[in-house]
XYZ file of C-alpha atoms in Angstrom:
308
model
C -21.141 20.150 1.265
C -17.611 19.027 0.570
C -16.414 21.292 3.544
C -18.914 19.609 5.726
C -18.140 16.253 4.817
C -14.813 16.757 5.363
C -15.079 18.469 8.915
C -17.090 15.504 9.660
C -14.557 12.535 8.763
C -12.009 14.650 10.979
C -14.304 14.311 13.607
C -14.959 10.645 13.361
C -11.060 10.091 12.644
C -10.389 12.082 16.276
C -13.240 9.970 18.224
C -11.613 7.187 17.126
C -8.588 8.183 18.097
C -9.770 9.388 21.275
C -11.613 5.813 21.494
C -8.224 4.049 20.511
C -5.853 5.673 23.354
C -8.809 5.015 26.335
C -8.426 1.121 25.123
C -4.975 1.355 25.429
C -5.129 3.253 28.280
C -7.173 0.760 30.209
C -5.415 -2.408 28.620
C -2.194 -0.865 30.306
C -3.885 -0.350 33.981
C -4.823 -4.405 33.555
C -1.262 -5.083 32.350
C -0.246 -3.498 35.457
C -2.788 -4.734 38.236
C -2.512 -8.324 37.054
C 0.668 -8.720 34.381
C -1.402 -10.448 31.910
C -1.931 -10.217 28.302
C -4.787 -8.601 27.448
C -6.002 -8.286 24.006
C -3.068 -7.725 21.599
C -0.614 -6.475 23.790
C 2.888 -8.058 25.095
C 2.575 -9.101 28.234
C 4.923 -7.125 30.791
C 8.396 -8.770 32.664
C 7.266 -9.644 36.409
C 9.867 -9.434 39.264
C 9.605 -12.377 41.653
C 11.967 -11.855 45.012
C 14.295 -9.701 43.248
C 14.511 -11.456 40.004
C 12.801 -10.062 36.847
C 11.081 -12.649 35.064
C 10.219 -11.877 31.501
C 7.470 -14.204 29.401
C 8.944 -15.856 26.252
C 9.018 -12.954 23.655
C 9.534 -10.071 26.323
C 13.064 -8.716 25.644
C 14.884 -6.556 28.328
C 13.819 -3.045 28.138
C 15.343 0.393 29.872
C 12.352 1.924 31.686
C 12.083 5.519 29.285
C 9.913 8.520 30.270
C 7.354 9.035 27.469
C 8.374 11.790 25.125
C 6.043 14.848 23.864
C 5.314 14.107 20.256
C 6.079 10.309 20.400
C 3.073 7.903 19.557
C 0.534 7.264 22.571
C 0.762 3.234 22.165
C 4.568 3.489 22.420
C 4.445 5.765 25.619
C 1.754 3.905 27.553
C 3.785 0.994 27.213
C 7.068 1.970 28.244
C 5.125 3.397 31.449
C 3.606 0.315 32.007
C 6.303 -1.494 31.152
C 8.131 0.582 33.847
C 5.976 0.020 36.846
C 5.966 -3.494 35.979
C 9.384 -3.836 36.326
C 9.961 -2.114 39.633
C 6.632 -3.698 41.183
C 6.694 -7.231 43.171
C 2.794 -8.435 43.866
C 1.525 -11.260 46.110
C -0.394 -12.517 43.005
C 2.532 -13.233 40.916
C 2.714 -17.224 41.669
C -0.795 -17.739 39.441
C 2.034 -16.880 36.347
C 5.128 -18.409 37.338
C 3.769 -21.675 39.138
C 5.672 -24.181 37.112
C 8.809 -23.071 38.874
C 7.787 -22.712 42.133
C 9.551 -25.908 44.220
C 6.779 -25.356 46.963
C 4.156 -25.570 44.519
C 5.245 -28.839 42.503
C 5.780 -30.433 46.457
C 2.354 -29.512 47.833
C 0.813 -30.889 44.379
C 2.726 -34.134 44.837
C 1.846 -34.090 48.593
C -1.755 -33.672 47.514
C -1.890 -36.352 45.268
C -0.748 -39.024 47.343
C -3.501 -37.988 49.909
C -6.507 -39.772 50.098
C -9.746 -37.762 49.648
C -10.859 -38.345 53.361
C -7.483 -36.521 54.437
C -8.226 -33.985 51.536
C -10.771 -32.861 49.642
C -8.443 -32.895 46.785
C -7.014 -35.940 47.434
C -5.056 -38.085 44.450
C -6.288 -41.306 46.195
C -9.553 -42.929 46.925
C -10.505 -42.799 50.428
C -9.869 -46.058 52.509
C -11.095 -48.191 55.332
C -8.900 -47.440 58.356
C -8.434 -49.746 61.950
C -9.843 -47.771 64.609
C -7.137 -45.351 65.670
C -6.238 -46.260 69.438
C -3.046 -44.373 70.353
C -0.958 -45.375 73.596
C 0.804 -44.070 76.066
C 3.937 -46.369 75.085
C 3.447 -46.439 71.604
C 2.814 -42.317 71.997
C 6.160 -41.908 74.115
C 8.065 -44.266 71.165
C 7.092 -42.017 68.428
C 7.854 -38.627 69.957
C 11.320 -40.362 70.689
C 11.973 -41.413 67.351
C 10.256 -37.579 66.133
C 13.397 -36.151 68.359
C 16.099 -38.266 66.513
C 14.524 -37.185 63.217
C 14.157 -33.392 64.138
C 17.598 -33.239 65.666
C 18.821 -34.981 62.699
C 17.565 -32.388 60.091
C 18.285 -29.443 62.282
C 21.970 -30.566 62.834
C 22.055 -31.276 58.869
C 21.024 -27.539 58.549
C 23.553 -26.367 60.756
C 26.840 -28.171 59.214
C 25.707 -27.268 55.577
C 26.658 -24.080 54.214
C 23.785 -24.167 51.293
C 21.261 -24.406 53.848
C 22.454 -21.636 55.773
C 18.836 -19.910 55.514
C 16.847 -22.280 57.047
C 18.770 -21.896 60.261
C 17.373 -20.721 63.460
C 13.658 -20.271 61.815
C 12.085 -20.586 64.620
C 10.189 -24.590 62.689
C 12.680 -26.480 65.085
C 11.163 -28.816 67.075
C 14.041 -30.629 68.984
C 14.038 -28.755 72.705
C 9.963 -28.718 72.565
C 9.994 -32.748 71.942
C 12.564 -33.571 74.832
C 10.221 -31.519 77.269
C 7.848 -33.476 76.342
C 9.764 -36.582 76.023
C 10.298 -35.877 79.922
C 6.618 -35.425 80.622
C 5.671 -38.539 80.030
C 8.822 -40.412 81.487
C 8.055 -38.359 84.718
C 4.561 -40.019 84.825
C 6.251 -43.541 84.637
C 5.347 -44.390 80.846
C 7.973 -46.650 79.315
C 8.531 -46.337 75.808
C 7.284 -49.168 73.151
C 10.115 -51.414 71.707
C 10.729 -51.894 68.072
C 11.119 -54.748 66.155
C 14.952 -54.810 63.971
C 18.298 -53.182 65.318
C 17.181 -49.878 65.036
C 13.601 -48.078 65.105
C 11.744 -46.349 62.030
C 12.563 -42.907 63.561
C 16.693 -43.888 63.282
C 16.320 -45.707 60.458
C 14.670 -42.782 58.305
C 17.643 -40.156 60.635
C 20.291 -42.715 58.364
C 18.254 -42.060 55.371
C 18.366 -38.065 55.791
C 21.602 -38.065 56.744
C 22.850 -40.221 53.557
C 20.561 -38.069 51.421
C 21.782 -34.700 52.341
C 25.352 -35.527 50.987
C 24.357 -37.431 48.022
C 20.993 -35.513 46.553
C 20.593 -32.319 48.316
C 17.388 -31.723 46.128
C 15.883 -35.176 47.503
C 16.626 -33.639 51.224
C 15.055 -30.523 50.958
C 11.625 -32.602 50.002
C 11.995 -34.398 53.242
C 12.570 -31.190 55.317
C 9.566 -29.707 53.555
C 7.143 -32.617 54.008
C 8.488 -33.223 57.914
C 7.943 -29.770 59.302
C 5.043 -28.229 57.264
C 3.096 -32.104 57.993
C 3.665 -31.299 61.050
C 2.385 -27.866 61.436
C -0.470 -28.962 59.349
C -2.327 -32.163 59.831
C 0.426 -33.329 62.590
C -0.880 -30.658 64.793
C -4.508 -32.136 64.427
C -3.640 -35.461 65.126
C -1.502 -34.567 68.209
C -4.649 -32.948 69.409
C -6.914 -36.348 68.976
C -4.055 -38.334 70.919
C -3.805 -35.797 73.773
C -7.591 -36.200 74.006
C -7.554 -39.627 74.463
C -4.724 -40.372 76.631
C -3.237 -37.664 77.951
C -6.679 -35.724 79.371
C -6.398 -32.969 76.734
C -2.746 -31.707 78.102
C -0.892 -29.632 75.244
C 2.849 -30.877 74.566
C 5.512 -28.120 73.569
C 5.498 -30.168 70.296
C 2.617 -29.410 68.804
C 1.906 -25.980 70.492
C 5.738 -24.101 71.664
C 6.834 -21.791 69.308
C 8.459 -18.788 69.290
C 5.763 -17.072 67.078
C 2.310 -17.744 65.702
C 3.283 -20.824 63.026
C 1.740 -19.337 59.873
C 4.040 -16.589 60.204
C 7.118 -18.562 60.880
C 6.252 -20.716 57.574
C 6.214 -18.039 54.815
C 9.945 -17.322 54.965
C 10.989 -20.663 55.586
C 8.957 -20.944 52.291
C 10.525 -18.511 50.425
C 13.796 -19.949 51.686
C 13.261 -23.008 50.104
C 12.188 -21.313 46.798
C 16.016 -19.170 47.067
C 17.542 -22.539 47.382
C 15.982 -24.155 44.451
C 16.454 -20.881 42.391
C 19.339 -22.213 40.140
C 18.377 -25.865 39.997
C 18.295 -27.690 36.906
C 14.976 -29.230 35.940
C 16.721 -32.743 36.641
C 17.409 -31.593 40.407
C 13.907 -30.271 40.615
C 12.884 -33.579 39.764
C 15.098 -35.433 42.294
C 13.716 -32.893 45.010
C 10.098 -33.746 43.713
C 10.172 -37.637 43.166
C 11.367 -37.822 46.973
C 7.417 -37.587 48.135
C 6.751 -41.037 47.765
C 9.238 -42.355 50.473
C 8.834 -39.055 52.972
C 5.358 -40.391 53.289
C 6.609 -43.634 53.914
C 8.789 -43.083 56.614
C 6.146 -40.756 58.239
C 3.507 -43.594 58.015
C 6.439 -45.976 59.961
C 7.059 -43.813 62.536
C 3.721 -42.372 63.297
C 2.161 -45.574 63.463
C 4.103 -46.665 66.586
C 1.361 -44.613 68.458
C -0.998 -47.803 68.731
C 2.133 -50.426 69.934
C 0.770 -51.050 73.188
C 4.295 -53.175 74.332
């Protein structure tokens, strides 16, 4: 009886076992797939564009080949471990969203939408005039757009740290003075401007200033002018060219080199490489710029209705 009762606890001791290293088996495919922590374990180091990012309490580890005769836990997670290290997913931003720059942006951007621009919109929808764009006012603000598009592509150009967001293929100078030359070819004048100087110079000065004081603060200015642009810019170019134009596409809205979603992911990323080694101050400068890009948007786009 003794015998048997002892062959028996050996076999519940190995089915445990056997029960313990399929958990940790499987725990270690989930570490993998998704870099989480999943029941007791540590959660693995991620690499994000090159650079490994470790969770607090993950020390650096040299990726070891699991030994014969060392414990199963300690082997499955030096293999995971391993493959964690070498492998980059597209899922990774879900864990390391508090320090993406493009994320805090578009989350600032969002909230100072109103919820009939965007669903999730930070502001309370309002009443709005009846949008009647015209051909003056229309000619006015794609003149001032040039003098702010030439103004942040020749700000990219003469600074060294923004030497990767030249040439991106984003530039919309050359597509705005065709178009700029459309319209003067079909005898439309542009709208005047009240001040010495129009919203689309005034807000070139601002840049311009910016870029040599807070470089952080610029970058939120190119970010909000050229992906407002592709985004809901592109939608309301379309509404104007219906109205007063017969439905004619300008190079502006529609001229680039290739399809615009796939021109914007590196530019992305570009601005992410940039704000790599800021400080959380200069995240903050880049990020508390929102408020007065909109601003300056609102002024120039709204020379579309001056009729004189």
């Amino acid at each position: 009886r003794d015998k048997w009762r002892r062959h028996r606890i050996d076999g519940e001791r190995k089915e445990s076992a056997r029960e313990e290293r399929e958990r940790e088996r499987e725990e270690s495919m989930q570490r993998m797939k998704t870099g989480r922590k999943v029941g007791n374990a540590r959660p693995c180091a991620r690499v994000v564009r090159g650079v490994t990012v470790r969770p607090a309490g993950v020390r650096s580890q040299a990726t070891q080949v699991p030994r014969r005769g060392g414990s199963t836990s300690s082997n499955v997670a030096r293999v995971s471990q391993g493959f964690a290290l070498r492998a980059a997913s597209s899922d990774l931003e879900e864990n390391v969203s508090t320090t993406s720059i493009i994320e805090d942006l578009k989350n600032a951007a969002m909230h100072l939408h109103t919820k009939d621009q965007a669903a999730s919109g930070g502001q309370e929808a309002k009443k709005r005039p009846e949008f009647k764009p015209t051909r003056e006012g229309y000619l006015r603000y794609l003149e001032d757009s040039r003098i702010i598009f030439s103004t942040l592509e020749d700000i990219v150009k003469d600074n060294a740290k923004l030497s990767k967001l030249r040439e991106n293929g984003l530039e919309r100078a050359g597509a705005l003075d065709t178009d700029i030359a459309l319209l003067s070819g079909m005898g439309v004048e542009p709208a005047g401007y009240e001040g010495d100087a129009s919203p689309g110079a005034e807000y070139a000065k601002y840049l311009k200033d910016l870029s040599e004081e807070n470089l952080p603060g610029f970058i939120c200015h190119y970010y909000n002018t050229y992906f407002a642009h592709t985004a809901g810019g592109r939608m309301i170019g379309k509404a104007v060219s219906d109205r007063i134009l017969d439905g004619r596409k300008l190079d502006f809205y529609h001229n680039y080199p290739q399809p615009v979603k796939k021109l914007s992911k590196p530019v992305k990323d570009s601005l992410e490489d940039i704000a790599l080694e800021w400080s959380d101050e200069e995240k903050s400068k880049c990020v508390d710029e929102t408020g007065k890009a909109f601003k300056y948007a609102g002024l120039v786009m709204r020379q579309m209705v001056i009729s004189e």
